[in-house]
Coordinates of C-alpha atoms in Angstrom, one line a residue:
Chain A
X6 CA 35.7 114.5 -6.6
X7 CA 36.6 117.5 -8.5
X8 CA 33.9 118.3 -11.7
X9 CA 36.3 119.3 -13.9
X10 CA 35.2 117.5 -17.8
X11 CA 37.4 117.1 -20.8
X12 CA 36.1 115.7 -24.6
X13 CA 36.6 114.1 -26.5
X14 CA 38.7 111.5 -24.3
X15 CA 40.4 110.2 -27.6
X16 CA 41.1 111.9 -30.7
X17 CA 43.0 111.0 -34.2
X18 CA 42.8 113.4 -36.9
X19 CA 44.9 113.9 -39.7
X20 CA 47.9 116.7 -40.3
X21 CA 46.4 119.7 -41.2
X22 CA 43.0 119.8 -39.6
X23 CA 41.5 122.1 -36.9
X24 CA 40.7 120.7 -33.8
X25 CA 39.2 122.2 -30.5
X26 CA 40.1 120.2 -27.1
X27 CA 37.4 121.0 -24.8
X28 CA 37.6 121.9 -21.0
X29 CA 34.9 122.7 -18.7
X30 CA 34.0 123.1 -15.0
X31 CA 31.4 123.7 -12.1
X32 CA 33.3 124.7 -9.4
X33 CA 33.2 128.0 -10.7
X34 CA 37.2 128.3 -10.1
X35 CA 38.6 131.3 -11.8
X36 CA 42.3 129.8 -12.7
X37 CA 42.2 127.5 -15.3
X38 CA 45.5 125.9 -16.7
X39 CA 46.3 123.4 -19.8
X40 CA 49.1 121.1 -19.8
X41 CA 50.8 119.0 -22.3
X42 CA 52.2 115.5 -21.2
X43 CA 54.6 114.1 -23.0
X44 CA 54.8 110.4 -23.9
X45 CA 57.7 110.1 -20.9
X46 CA 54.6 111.6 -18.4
X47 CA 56.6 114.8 -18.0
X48 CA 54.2 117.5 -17.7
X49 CA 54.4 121.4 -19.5
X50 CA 52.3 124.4 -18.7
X51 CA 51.1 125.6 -21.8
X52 CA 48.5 127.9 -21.2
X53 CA 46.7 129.7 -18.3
X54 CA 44.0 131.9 -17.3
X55 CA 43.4 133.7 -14.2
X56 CA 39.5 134.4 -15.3
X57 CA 37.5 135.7 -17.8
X58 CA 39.2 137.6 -20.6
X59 CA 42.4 136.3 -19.1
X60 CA 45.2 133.9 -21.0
X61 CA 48.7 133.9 -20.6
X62 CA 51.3 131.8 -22.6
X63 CA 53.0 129.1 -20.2
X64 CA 56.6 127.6 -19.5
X65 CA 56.4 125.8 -23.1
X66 CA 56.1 127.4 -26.4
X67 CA 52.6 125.7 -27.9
X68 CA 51.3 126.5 -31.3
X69 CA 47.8 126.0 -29.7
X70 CA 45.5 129.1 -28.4
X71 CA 43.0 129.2 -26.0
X72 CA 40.2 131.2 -25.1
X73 CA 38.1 132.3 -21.9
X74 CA 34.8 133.9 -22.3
X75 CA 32.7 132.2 -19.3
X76 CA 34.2 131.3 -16.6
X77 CA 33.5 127.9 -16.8
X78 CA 35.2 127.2 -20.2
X79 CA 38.4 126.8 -21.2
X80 CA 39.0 125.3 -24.4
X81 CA 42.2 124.9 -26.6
X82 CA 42.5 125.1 -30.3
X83 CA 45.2 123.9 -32.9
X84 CA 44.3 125.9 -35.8
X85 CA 46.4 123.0 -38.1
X86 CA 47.7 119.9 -36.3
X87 CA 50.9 118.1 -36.8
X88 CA 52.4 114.9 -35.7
X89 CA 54.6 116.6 -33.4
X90 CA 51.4 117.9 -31.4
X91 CA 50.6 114.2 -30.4
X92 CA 50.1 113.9 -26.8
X93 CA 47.8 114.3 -24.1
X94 CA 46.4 117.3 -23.0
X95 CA 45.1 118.2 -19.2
X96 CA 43.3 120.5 -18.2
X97 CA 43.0 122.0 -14.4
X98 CA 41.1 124.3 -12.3
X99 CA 42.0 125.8 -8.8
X100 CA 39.7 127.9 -6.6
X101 CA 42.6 130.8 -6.2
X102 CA 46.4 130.8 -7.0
X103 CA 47.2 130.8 -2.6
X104 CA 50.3 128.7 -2.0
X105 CA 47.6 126.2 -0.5
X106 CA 45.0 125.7 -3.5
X107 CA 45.5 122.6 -5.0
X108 CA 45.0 122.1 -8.8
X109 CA 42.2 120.0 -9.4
X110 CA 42.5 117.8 -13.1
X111 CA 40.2 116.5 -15.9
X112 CA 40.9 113.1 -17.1
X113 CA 42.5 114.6 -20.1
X114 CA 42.6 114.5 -23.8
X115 CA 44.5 112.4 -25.7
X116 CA 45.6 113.4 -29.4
X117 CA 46.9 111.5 -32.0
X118 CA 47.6 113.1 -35.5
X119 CA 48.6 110.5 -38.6
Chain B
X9 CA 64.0 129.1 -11.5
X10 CA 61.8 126.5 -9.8
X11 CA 62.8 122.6 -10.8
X12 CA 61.9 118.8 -8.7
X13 CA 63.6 116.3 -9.1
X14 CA 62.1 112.8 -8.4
X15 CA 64.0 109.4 -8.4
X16 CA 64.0 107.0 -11.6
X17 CA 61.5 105.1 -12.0
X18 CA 59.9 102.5 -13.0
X19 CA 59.5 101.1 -9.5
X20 CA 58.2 97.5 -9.0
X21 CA 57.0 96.2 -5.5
X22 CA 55.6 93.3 -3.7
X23 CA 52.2 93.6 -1.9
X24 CA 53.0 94.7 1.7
X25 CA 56.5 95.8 0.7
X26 CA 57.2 99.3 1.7
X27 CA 57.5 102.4 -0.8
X28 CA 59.9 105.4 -0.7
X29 CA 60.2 107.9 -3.7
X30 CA 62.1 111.0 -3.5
X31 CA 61.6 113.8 -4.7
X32 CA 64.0 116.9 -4.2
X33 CA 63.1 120.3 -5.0
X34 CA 64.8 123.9 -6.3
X35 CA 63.0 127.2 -5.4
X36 CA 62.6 130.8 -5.1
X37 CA 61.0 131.8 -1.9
X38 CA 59.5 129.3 0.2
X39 CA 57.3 126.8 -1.8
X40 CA 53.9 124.9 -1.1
X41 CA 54.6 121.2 -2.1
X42 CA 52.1 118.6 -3.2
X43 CA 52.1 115.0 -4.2
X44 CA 49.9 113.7 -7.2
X45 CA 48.6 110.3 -8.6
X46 CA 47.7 109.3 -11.8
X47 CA 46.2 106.4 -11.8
X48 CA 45.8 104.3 -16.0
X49 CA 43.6 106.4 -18.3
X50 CA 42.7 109.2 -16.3
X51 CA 43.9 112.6 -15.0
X52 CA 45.7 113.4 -11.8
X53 CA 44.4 113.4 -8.3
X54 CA 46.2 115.1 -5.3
X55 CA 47.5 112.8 -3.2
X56 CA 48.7 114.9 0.0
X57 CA 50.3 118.1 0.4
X58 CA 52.5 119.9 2.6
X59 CA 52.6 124.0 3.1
X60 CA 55.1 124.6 5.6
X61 CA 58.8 123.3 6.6
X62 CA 58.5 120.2 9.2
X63 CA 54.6 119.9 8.0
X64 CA 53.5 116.0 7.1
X65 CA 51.1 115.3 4.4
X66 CA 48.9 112.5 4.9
X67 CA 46.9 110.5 2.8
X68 CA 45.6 106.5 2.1
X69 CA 48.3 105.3 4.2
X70 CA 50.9 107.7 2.4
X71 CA 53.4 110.3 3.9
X72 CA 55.2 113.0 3.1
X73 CA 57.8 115.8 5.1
X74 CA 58.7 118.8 4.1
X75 CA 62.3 119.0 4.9
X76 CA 63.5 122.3 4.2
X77 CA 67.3 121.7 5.0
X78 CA 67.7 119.1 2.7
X79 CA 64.9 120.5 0.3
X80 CA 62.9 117.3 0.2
X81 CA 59.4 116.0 0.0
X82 CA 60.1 112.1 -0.4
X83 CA 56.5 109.7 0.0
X84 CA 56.2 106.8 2.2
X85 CA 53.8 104.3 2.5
X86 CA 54.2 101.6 4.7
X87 CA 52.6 98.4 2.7
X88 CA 51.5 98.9 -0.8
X89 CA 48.7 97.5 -2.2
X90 CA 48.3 96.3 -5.9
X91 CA 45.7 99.1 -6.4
X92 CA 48.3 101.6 -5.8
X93 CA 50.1 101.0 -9.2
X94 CA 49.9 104.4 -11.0
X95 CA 52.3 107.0 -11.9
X96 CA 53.1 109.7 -9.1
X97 CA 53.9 113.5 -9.3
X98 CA 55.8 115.3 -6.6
X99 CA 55.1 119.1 -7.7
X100 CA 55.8 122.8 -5.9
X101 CA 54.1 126.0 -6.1
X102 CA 55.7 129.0 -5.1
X103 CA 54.6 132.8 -5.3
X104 CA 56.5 135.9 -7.5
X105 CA 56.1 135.3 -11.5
X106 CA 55.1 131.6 -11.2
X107 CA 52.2 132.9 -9.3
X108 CA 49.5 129.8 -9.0
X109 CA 51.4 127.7 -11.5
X110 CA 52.6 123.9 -10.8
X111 CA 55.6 123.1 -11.4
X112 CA 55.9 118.8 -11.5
X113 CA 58.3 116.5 -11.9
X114 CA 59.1 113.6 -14.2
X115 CA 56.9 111.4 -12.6
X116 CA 57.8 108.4 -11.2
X117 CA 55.7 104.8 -12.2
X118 CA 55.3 102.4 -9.8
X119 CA 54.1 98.5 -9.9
X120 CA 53.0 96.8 -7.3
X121 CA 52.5 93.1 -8.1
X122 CA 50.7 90.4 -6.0

């Protein structure tokens, strides 16, 4: 089993607060990856990081930010949440970006703002 | 750009019956393909994966052949079980600018009732 650990499981929060999603692992992978899935289960890169100091901006536009200052952390911040940011939110980790390495998941976030 | 394409779902089986989902794929280059399970409340788990044309994945019974002529990656299993009810992800990675990155499909939920 991949150790890859997401909290809170389950969030609700009203519009306008600040909330940090939290993503951690102990595989010591270097590539870490957030994406958003929708309520129809499609899945959208948001974010990734190909190690410390690293974050790129994925296939779909998020007003979320992340940041990677140990290897082992990767969380993801929405400096003022919406309604339209309700989903869930996975996070992944892969051991190099080879054709052959797998992504491995956490069991994801799931955010509700009223 | 890269795109897959899997069948509509939901799908809803008898125990024992057998399962095919397709799943058909655009690319640049020559991709690495991979299917995922997500079973209720958690993340996803790879499933079985496939790195060459003509390879077979195998996994739990499941099957998949990457077909590079008719650029296809479509899972088999031969007699489902109810505890194979979850949603499932056929996905491609390929190299150039989406270095390391995913790219899944709509997913595809299947039922498999006693």
């Amino acid at each position: 089993e991949a150790d890859i650990y997401q909290t809170p499981r389950y969030l609700v929060i009203g519009t306008g607060k600040k909330i940090t999603l939290e993503c951690s692992q102990t595989m010591g992978h270097d590539k870490m990856y957030w994406y958003q899935q929708d309520p129809g289960m499609e899945l959208h890169l948001i974010h990734y990081s190909y190690g410390v100091n690293s974050t790129e901006k994925g296939d779909l536009s998020s007003e979320s930010t992340v940041s990677r200052i140990r290897t082992e952390h990767f969380p993801l911040t929405l400096e003022s949440a919406r309604p339209s940011h309700t989903s869930q939110y996975l996070c992944a980790s892969s051991e190099e970006t080879g054709l052959n390495s797998p992504l491995h998941f956490g069991n994801g976030t799931r955010l509700t703002v009223t | 750009g890269n795109s897959v394409t899997q069948m509509e779902g939901p799908v809803t089986l008898s125990e024992e019956a057998f399962l095919t989902i397709n799943c058909t794929y655009t690319a640049t280059g020559y991709p690495s393909l991979f299917w995922y399970v997500q079973y209720p409340g958690e993340g996803l788990q790879l499933l079985l994966k496939a790195t060459k044309a003509d390879d077979k994945g195998s996994n739990k019974g499941f099957e998949a052949t990457y077909r590079k002529e008719t650029t296809s990656f479509h899972l088999e299993k031969g007699s489902v079980q109810v505890s194979d009810s979850a949603v499932y992800f056929c996905a491609l990675k390929t190299g150039g600018t989406s270095y390391g990155k995913l790219t899944f499909g709509q997913g595809t939920i299947l039922t498999v009732h006693p």
